[in-house]
Amino acid sequence: MLHEHVPNLAKFVEPDRVRREVYTDAAIFEMEMERIHERVWVYCGHETQVPKAGDYYTTQIGRQPMLMVRDKDGKVNVLYNRCPHRGSMMCGDRSGNAGEFFRCSYHAWTFHHDGRLKNIPMMESGYAETRWGRDNPDCNMKRAARVENYRGFVFASLAEDGPGLLEFLGRSKVAFDDICDRSPEGKVEIVPNCFRVIQHSNWKIFLENQLDALHPSVTHQSTGRAAREVELQIEKRTGKIPLSYHMLSAFSTVTIEKWDNFQTLNYPFGHCILTGYMGLRPKDPDTLEYERVLAKAYGEKRKEEILTTNIHHVLIYPGLSVQSPLQQLRAVRPLGVDKTLTEIWHFRLKGAPEPIYRRALAYYNLVNSPATLINADDLENFWKAHQGLSSEGGDWVSFHRHYGRDIEKEGMVETAAGCGTSEAPMRNQMKAWTQYMTAEK
């Protein structure tokens, strides 16, 4: 479309609007893979996905197929999923156990779990006096340049340089602190299977939607209203309201005015937090037992601090959306300019009573699964947005809502009081996008 203008990317983004080509141009997408997704810290998975030596899980960083694997010393490594011999993928399954070493199914080259070469068949007779031998580092499986683990959540960067993980996360690391601190043991473990959804839209459309506090009361109003009608019928008949219906009916009872009482906190590198406590804390026996266990582990004061953490949603740019009060996250894997994979994961609080896990699992299934009306509403909007942006109906995408009312302090931009539906998160993401895309290599 505008390939000849790609070097002038800064002209594509203004403080309150963005050119549509940012979402639809294939050449820009390829540059995003190189300059953003294959350079910054990207979430690979949780350490409990690979509990034993030899356990691996395949993932993707930008365009690169990767392996997260635990070695015999307990370390979690991230390797390119490629044999250095003829380029065959080392592991074709999504997950499994490699045994004592990786073995390429094509020519039987073998590698230790940290990627170091173990053996080449016919090494002495076939490779004598060639450059290909045990001492050549190119014979090892290539490793991600940097790998770090924060509270069990494993990130990797394919760039040799750049900020460390904690510097990159900054205050957004509260997502992982909140999710883990809700466990009496301070740890979570992954629920093995995730929902995988392919969205026929650009990856940025999904990320912008995650902290769009105006859309829930519009997009999901019909679902919320239907659930509310059934909820009231059940209450009239039984005198009680099922918690599961409340998870859906809230989309009609939490109005735009209520969303405006929330606030977004926007940080460097594109990260954003939407405040507003959303934890489910009724006074039923299950919740009271959970609070008792948590107080025993942390003390009464700390228990209250944990359970009243003022977070609705945390977005870690460019590929992670975390709902810590409900122990859920969505990882974004761009597949093409108009095709995005999201992995929707759920976690169990170690040491918490089983009913608390079941309650969060119900939200996972009712609200975040691909089978729900909530998700279907969003997927339709994403597709419609991408189709509209691909047309010539206009050149710009508007991010004007509450523009000019943001408050800058201490390296953070926060929305003003009563402006919770501000498009500040979108403005912040595109500011980071511009910095990544125009930075000197």
PDB file of N, CA and C in Angstrom, residues 217-287:
ATOM      1  N   SER A 217     -20.043  -1.681  28.069  1.00  0.00           N
ATOM      2  CA  SER A 217     -21.437  -1.302  28.245  1.00  0.00           C
ATOM      3  C   SER A 217     -22.170  -1.121  26.922  1.00  0.00           C
ATOM      4  N   VAL A 218     -21.419  -1.153  25.828  1.00  0.00           N
ATOM      5  CA  VAL A 218     -22.023  -1.044  24.500  1.00  0.00           C
ATOM      6  C   VAL A 218     -22.028  -2.407  23.816  1.00  0.00           C
ATOM      7  N   THR A 219     -20.855  -2.948  23.608  1.00  0.00           N
ATOM      8  CA  THR A 219     -20.705  -4.208  22.882  1.00  0.00           C
ATOM      9  C   THR A 219     -21.405  -5.368  23.587  1.00  0.00           C
ATOM     10  N   HIS A 220     -21.285  -5.436  24.910  1.00  0.00           N
ATOM     11  CA  HIS A 220     -21.785  -6.594  25.657  1.00  0.00           C
ATOM     12  C   HIS A 220     -23.109  -6.330  26.367  1.00  0.00           C
ATOM     13  N   GLN A 221     -23.753  -5.220  26.021  1.00  0.00           N
ATOM     14  CA  GLN A 221     -24.992  -4.856  26.710  1.00  0.00           C
ATOM     15  C   GLN A 221     -26.086  -5.903  26.505  1.00  0.00           C
ATOM     16  N   SER A 222     -26.234  -6.426  25.292  1.00  0.00           N
ATOM     17  CA  SER A 222     -27.311  -7.384  25.020  1.00  0.00           C
ATOM     18  C   SER A 222     -27.114  -8.666  25.818  1.00  0.00           C
ATOM     19  N   THR A 223     -25.874  -9.131  25.907  1.00  0.00           N
ATOM     20  CA  THR A 223     -25.588 -10.325  26.704  1.00  0.00           C
ATOM     21  C   THR A 223     -25.866 -10.066  28.181  1.00  0.00           C
ATOM     22  N   GLY A 224     -25.399  -8.930  28.673  1.00  0.00           N
ATOM     23  CA  GLY A 224     -25.630  -8.589  30.076  1.00  0.00           C
ATOM     24  C   GLY A 224     -27.097  -8.442  30.407  1.00  0.00           C
ATOM     25  N   ARG A 225     -27.856  -7.831  29.493  1.00  0.00           N
ATOM     26  CA  ARG A 225     -29.279  -7.624  29.739  1.00  0.00           C
ATOM     27  C   ARG A 225     -30.037  -8.951  29.787  1.00  0.00           C
ATOM     28  N   ALA A 226     -29.705  -9.870  28.872  1.00  0.00           N
ATOM     29  CA  ALA A 226     -30.356 -11.179  28.864  1.00  0.00           C
ATOM     30  C   ALA A 226     -30.054 -11.952  30.148  1.00  0.00           C
ATOM     31  N   ALA A 227     -28.790 -11.891  30.582  1.00  0.00           N
ATOM     32  CA  ALA A 227     -28.411 -12.579  31.823  1.00  0.00           C
ATOM     33  C   ALA A 227     -29.114 -11.952  33.023  1.00  0.00           C
ATOM     34  N   ARG A 228     -29.279 -10.625  32.997  1.00  0.00           N
ATOM     35  CA  ARG A 228     -29.944  -9.941  34.105  1.00  0.00           C
ATOM     36  C   ARG A 228     -31.416 -10.343  34.207  1.00  0.00           C
ATOM     37  N   GLU A 229     -32.085 -10.503  33.079  1.00  0.00           N
ATOM     38  CA  GLU A 229     -33.489 -10.916  33.092  1.00  0.00           C
ATOM     39  C   GLU A 229     -33.650 -12.299  33.702  1.00  0.00           C
ATOM     40  N   VAL A 230     -32.780 -13.221  33.325  1.00  0.00           N
ATOM     41  CA  VAL A 230     -32.838 -14.576  33.889  1.00  0.00           C
ATOM     42  C   VAL A 230     -32.475 -14.549  35.367  1.00  0.00           C
ATOM     43  N   GLU A 231     -31.481 -13.735  35.701  1.00  0.00           N
ATOM     44  CA  GLU A 231     -31.042 -13.591  37.088  1.00  0.00           C
ATOM     45  C   GLU A 231     -32.201 -13.144  37.982  1.00  0.00           C
ATOM     46  N   LEU A 232     -32.960 -12.183  37.538  1.00  0.00           N
ATOM     47  CA  LEU A 232     -34.091 -11.677  38.327  1.00  0.00           C
ATOM     48  C   LEU A 232     -35.211 -12.708  38.445  1.00  0.00           C
ATOM     49  N   GLN A 233     -35.412 -13.480  37.386  1.00  0.00           N
ATOM     50  CA  GLN A 233     -36.411 -14.546  37.437  1.00  0.00           C
ATOM     51  C   GLN A 233     -36.033 -15.598  38.471  1.00  0.00           C
ATOM     52  N   ILE A 234     -34.757 -15.960  38.503  1.00  0.00           N
ATOM     53  CA  ILE A 234     -34.290 -16.956  39.472  1.00  0.00           C
ATOM     54  C   ILE A 234     -34.404 -16.412  40.892  1.00  0.00           C
ATOM     55  N   GLU A 235     -34.050 -15.130  41.057  1.00  0.00           N
ATOM     56  CA  GLU A 235     -34.163 -14.519  42.381  1.00  0.00           C
ATOM     57  C   GLU A 235     -35.625 -14.499  42.851  1.00  0.00           C
ATOM     58  N   LYS A 236     -36.519 -14.202  41.951  1.00  0.00           N
ATOM     59  CA  LYS A 236     -37.947 -14.162  42.317  1.00  0.00           C
ATOM     60  C   LYS A 236     -38.439 -15.543  42.712  1.00  0.00           C
ATOM     61  N   ARG A 237     -37.910 -16.568  42.057  1.00  0.00           N
ATOM     62  CA  ARG A 237     -38.357 -17.934  42.310  1.00  0.00           C
ATOM     63  C   ARG A 237     -37.701 -18.552  43.533  1.00  0.00           C
ATOM     64  N   THR A 238     -36.412 -18.240  43.754  1.00  0.00           N
ATOM     65  CA  THR A 238     -35.658 -18.922  44.820  1.00  0.00           C
ATOM     66  C   THR A 238     -35.214 -17.998  45.945  1.00  0.00           C
ATOM     67  N   GLY A 239     -35.238 -16.690  45.703  1.00  0.00           N
ATOM     68  CA  GLY A 239     -34.749 -15.749  46.704  1.00  0.00           C
ATOM     69  C   GLY A 239     -33.246 -15.555  46.669  1.00  0.00           C
ATOM     70  N   LYS A 240     -32.552 -16.189  45.711  1.00  0.00           N
ATOM     71  CA  LYS A 240     -31.095 -16.090  45.602  1.00  0.00           C
ATOM     72  C   LYS A 240     -30.706 -15.783  44.157  1.00  0.00           C
ATOM     73  N   ILE A 241     -29.567 -15.118  44.001  1.00  0.00           N
ATOM     74  CA  ILE A 241     -29.021 -14.830  42.668  1.00  0.00           C
ATOM     75  C   ILE A 241     -27.768 -15.670  42.472  1.00  0.00           C
ATOM     76  N   PRO A 242     -27.731 -16.541  41.460  1.00  0.00           N
ATOM     77  CA  PRO A 242     -26.524 -17.344  41.207  1.00  0.00           C
ATOM     78  C   PRO A 242     -25.344 -16.451  40.820  1.00  0.00           C
ATOM     79  N   LEU A 243     -24.201 -16.738  41.387  1.00  0.00           N
ATOM     80  CA  LEU A 243     -23.020 -15.927  41.109  1.00  0.00           C
ATOM     81  C   LEU A 243     -22.640 -15.988  39.632  1.00  0.00           C
ATOM     82  N   SER A 244     -22.875 -17.125  39.006  1.00  0.00           N
ATOM     83  CA  SER A 244     -22.496 -17.277  37.601  1.00  0.00           C
ATOM     84  C   SER A 244     -23.238 -16.289  36.707  1.00  0.00           C
ATOM     85  N   TYR A 245     -24.524 -16.033  36.984  1.00  0.00           N
ATOM     86  CA  TYR A 245     -25.257 -15.068  36.178  1.00  0.00           C
ATOM     87  C   TYR A 245     -24.735 -13.657  36.404  1.00  0.00           C
ATOM     88  N   HIS A 246     -24.291 -13.379  37.624  1.00  0.00           N
ATOM     89  CA  HIS A 246     -23.760 -12.042  37.917  1.00  0.00           C
ATOM     90  C   HIS A 246     -22.522 -11.744  37.072  1.00  0.00           C
ATOM     91  N   MET A 247     -21.738 -12.776  36.755  1.00  0.00           N
ATOM     92  CA  MET A 247     -20.549 -12.579  35.939  1.00  0.00           C
ATOM     93  C   MET A 247     -20.904 -12.002  34.572  1.00  0.00           C
ATOM     94  N   LEU A 248     -22.100 -12.331  34.075  1.00  0.00           N
ATOM     95  CA  LEU A 248     -22.555 -11.825  32.782  1.00  0.00           C
ATOM     96  C   LEU A 248     -23.448 -10.594  32.917  1.00  0.00           C
ATOM     97  N   SER A 249     -24.324 -10.590  33.927  1.00  0.00           N
ATOM     98  CA  SER A 249     -25.261  -9.471  34.076  1.00  0.00           C
ATOM     99  C   SER A 249     -24.556  -8.159  34.394  1.00  0.00           C
ATOM    100  N   ALA A 250     -23.345  -8.254  34.948  1.00  0.00           N
ATOM    101  CA  ALA A 250     -22.586  -7.039  35.276  1.00  0.00           C
ATOM    102  C   ALA A 250     -22.316  -6.179  34.048  1.00  0.00           C
ATOM    103  N   PHE A 251     -22.336  -6.804  32.870  1.00  0.00           N
ATOM    104  CA  PHE A 251     -22.091  -6.024  31.653  1.00  0.00           C
ATOM    105  C   PHE A 251     -23.247  -5.064  31.350  1.00  0.00           C
ATOM    106  N   SER A 252     -24.409  -5.288  31.967  1.00  0.00           N
ATOM    107  CA  SER A 252     -25.510  -4.333  31.799  1.00  0.00           C
ATOM    108  C   SER A 252     -25.682  -3.436  33.019  1.00  0.00           C
ATOM    109  N   THR A 253     -25.305  -3.923  34.188  1.00  0.00           N
ATOM    110  CA  THR A 253     -25.500  -3.121  35.408  1.00  0.00           C
ATOM    111  C   THR A 253     -24.347  -2.168  35.675  1.00  0.00           C
ATOM    112  N   VAL A 254     -23.136  -2.496  35.161  1.00  0.00           N
ATOM    113  CA  VAL A 254     -22.008  -1.558  35.267  1.00  0.00           C
ATOM    114  C   VAL A 254     -22.087  -0.634  34.059  1.00  0.00           C
ATOM    115  N   THR A 255     -22.609   0.558  34.278  1.00  0.00           N
ATOM    116  CA  THR A 255     -22.885   1.497  33.200  1.00  0.00           C
ATOM    117  C   THR A 255     -21.642   2.271  32.784  1.00  0.00           C
ATOM    118  N   ILE A 256     -21.793   3.044  31.709  1.00  0.00           N
ATOM    119  CA  ILE A 256     -20.688   3.883  31.241  1.00  0.00           C
ATOM    120  C   ILE A 256     -20.258   4.853  32.334  1.00  0.00           C
ATOM    121  N   GLU A 257     -21.224   5.393  33.069  1.00  0.00           N
ATOM    122  CA  GLU A 257     -20.894   6.322  34.158  1.00  0.00           C
ATOM    123  C   GLU A 257     -20.034   5.641  35.220  1.00  0.00           C
ATOM    124  N   LYS A 258     -20.337   4.376  35.511  1.00  0.00           N
ATOM    125  CA  LYS A 258     -19.531   3.645  36.498  1.00  0.00           C
ATOM    126  C   LYS A 258     -18.121   3.380  35.966  1.00  0.00           C
ATOM    127  N   TRP A 259     -18.023   3.035  34.679  1.00  0.00           N
ATOM    128  CA  TRP A 259     -16.700   2.810  34.101  1.00  0.00           C
ATOM    129  C   TRP A 259     -15.871   4.098  34.145  1.00  0.00           C
ATOM    130  N   ASP A 260     -16.533   5.236  34.014  1.00  0.00           N
ATOM    131  CA  ASP A 260     -15.797   6.507  34.052  1.00  0.00           C
ATOM    132  C   ASP A 260     -15.196   6.782  35.432  1.00  0.00           C
ATOM    133  N   ASN A 261     -15.692   6.099  36.456  1.00  0.00           N
ATOM    134  CA  ASN A 261     -15.124   6.254  37.798  1.00  0.00           C
ATOM    135  C   ASN A 261     -13.843   5.452  37.980  1.00  0.00           C
ATOM    136  N   PHE A 262     -13.532   4.577  37.018  1.00  0.00           N
ATOM    137  CA  PHE A 262     -12.263   3.862  37.038  1.00  0.00           C
ATOM    138  C   PHE A 262     -11.168   4.807  36.545  1.00  0.00           C
ATOM    139  N   GLN A 263      -9.951   4.319  36.447  1.00  0.00           N
ATOM    140  CA  GLN A 263      -8.836   5.148  36.013  1.00  0.00           C
ATOM    141  C   GLN A 263      -7.818   4.280  35.298  1.00  0.00           C
ATOM    142  N   THR A 264      -7.154   4.852  34.287  1.00  0.00           N
ATOM    143  CA  THR A 264      -6.045   4.132  33.663  1.00  0.00           C
ATOM    144  C   THR A 264      -4.731   4.793  34.034  1.00  0.00           C
ATOM    145  N   LEU A 265      -3.726   3.963  34.261  1.00  0.00           N
ATOM    146  CA  LEU A 265      -2.363   4.393  34.543  1.00  0.00           C
ATOM    147  C   LEU A 265      -1.505   3.899  33.391  1.00  0.00           C
ATOM    148  N   ASN A 266      -0.836   4.806  32.713  1.00  0.00           N
ATOM    149  CA  ASN A 266      -0.140   4.475  31.470  1.00  0.00           C
ATOM    150  C   ASN A 266       1.355   4.704  31.634  1.00  0.00           C
ATOM    151  N   TYR A 267       2.129   3.672  31.357  1.00  0.00           N
ATOM    152  CA  TYR A 267       3.550   3.650  31.683  1.00  0.00           C
ATOM    153  C   TYR A 267       4.423   3.587  30.429  1.00  0.00           C
ATOM    154  N   PRO A 268       5.746   3.823  30.608  1.00  0.00           N
ATOM    155  CA  PRO A 268       6.669   3.644  29.480  1.00  0.00           C
ATOM    156  C   PRO A 268       6.604   2.231  28.916  1.00  0.00           C
ATOM    157  N   PHE A 269       7.075   2.078  27.699  1.00  0.00           N
ATOM    158  CA  PHE A 269       7.084   0.813  26.950  1.00  0.00           C
ATOM    159  C   PHE A 269       5.683   0.374  26.522  1.00  0.00           C
ATOM    160  N   GLY A 270       4.660   1.196  26.755  1.00  0.00           N
ATOM    161  CA  GLY A 270       3.321   0.875  26.279  1.00  0.00           C
ATOM    162  C   GLY A 270       2.428   0.157  27.263  1.00  0.00           C
ATOM    163  N   HIS A 271       2.915  -0.130  28.462  1.00  0.00           N
ATOM    164  CA  HIS A 271       2.114  -0.857  29.452  1.00  0.00           C
ATOM    165  C   HIS A 271       1.024   0.034  30.042  1.00  0.00           C
ATOM    166  N   CYS A 272      -0.089  -0.574  30.435  1.00  0.00           N
ATOM    167  CA  CYS A 272      -1.217   0.185  30.986  1.00  0.00           C
ATOM    168  C   CYS A 272      -1.919  -0.640  32.073  1.00  0.00           C
ATOM    169  N   ILE A 273      -2.477   0.068  33.043  1.00  0.00           N
ATOM    170  CA  ILE A 273      -3.282  -0.568  34.097  1.00  0.00           C
ATOM    171  C   ILE A 273      -4.638   0.126  34.138  1.00  0.00           C
ATOM    172  N   LEU A 274      -5.695  -0.681  34.137  1.00  0.00           N
ATOM    173  CA  LEU A 274      -7.043  -0.164  34.372  1.00  0.00           C
ATOM    174  C   LEU A 274      -7.393  -0.490  35.816  1.00  0.00           C
ATOM    175  N   THR A 275      -7.576   0.537  36.635  1.00  0.00           N
ATOM    176  CA  THR A 275      -7.894   0.307  38.035  1.00  0.00           C
ATOM    177  C   THR A 275      -9.386   0.021  38.179  1.00  0.00           C
ATOM    178  N   GLY A 276      -9.773  -0.377  39.374  1.00  0.00           N
ATOM    179  CA  GLY A 276     -11.171  -0.705  39.635  1.00  0.00           C
ATOM    180  C   GLY A 276     -11.268  -2.136  40.109  1.00  0.00           C
ATOM    181  N   TYR A 277     -11.504  -2.306  41.386  1.00  0.00           N
ATOM    182  CA  TYR A 277     -11.506  -3.645  41.963  1.00  0.00           C
ATOM    183  C   TYR A 277     -12.624  -4.483  41.378  1.00  0.00           C
ATOM    184  N   MET A 278     -12.300  -5.692  40.910  1.00  0.00           N
ATOM    185  CA  MET A 278     -13.318  -6.543  40.301  1.00  0.00           C
ATOM    186  C   MET A 278     -13.343  -7.940  40.912  1.00  0.00           C
ATOM    187  N   GLY A 279     -12.625  -8.175  41.988  1.00  0.00           N
ATOM    188  CA  GLY A 279     -12.614  -9.498  42.591  1.00  0.00           C
ATOM    189  C   GLY A 279     -13.984  -9.879  43.130  1.00  0.00           C
ATOM    190  N   LEU A 280     -14.298 -11.153  43.055  1.00  0.00           N
ATOM    191  CA  LEU A 280     -15.581 -11.647  43.544  1.00  0.00           C
ATOM    192  C   LEU A 280     -15.431 -11.971  45.029  1.00  0.00           C
ATOM    193  N   ARG A 281     -16.119 -11.201  45.902  1.00  0.00           N
ATOM    194  CA  ARG A 281     -15.920 -11.366  47.332  1.00  0.00           C
ATOM    195  C   ARG A 281     -17.246 -11.353  48.094  1.00  0.00           C
ATOM    196  N   PRO A 282     -18.125 -12.269  47.765  1.00  0.00           N
ATOM    197  CA  PRO A 282     -19.369 -12.371  48.535  1.00  0.00           C
ATOM    198  C   PRO A 282     -19.082 -12.951  49.925  1.00  0.00           C
ATOM    199  N   LYS A 283     -20.054 -12.884  50.813  1.00  0.00           N
ATOM    200  CA  LYS A 283     -19.867 -13.377  52.183  1.00  0.00           C
ATOM    201  C   LYS A 283     -20.413 -14.798  52.339  1.00  0.00           C
ATOM    202  N   ASP A 284     -20.119 -15.644  51.382  1.00  0.00           N
ATOM    203  CA  ASP A 284     -20.567 -17.039  51.456  1.00  0.00           C
ATOM    204  C   ASP A 284     -19.509 -17.871  52.188  1.00  0.00           C
ATOM    205  N   PRO A 285     -19.832 -19.092  52.605  1.00  0.00           N
ATOM    206  CA  PRO A 285     -18.876 -19.919  53.360  1.00  0.00           C
ATOM    207  C   PRO A 285     -17.568 -20.173  52.621  1.00  0.00           C
ATOM    208  N   ASP A 286     -17.615 -20.318  51.293  1.00  0.00           N
ATOM    209  CA  ASP A 286     -16.389 -20.584  50.528  1.00  0.00           C
ATOM    210  C   ASP A 286     -15.427 -19.396  50.589  1.00  0.00           C
ATOM    211  N   THR A 287     -15.962 -18.200  50.412  1.00  0.00           N
ATOM    212  CA  THR A 287     -15.117 -17.002  50.465  1.00  0.00           C
ATOM    213  C   THR A 287     -14.562 -16.791  51.867  1.00  0.00           C
TER     214      THR A 287
END
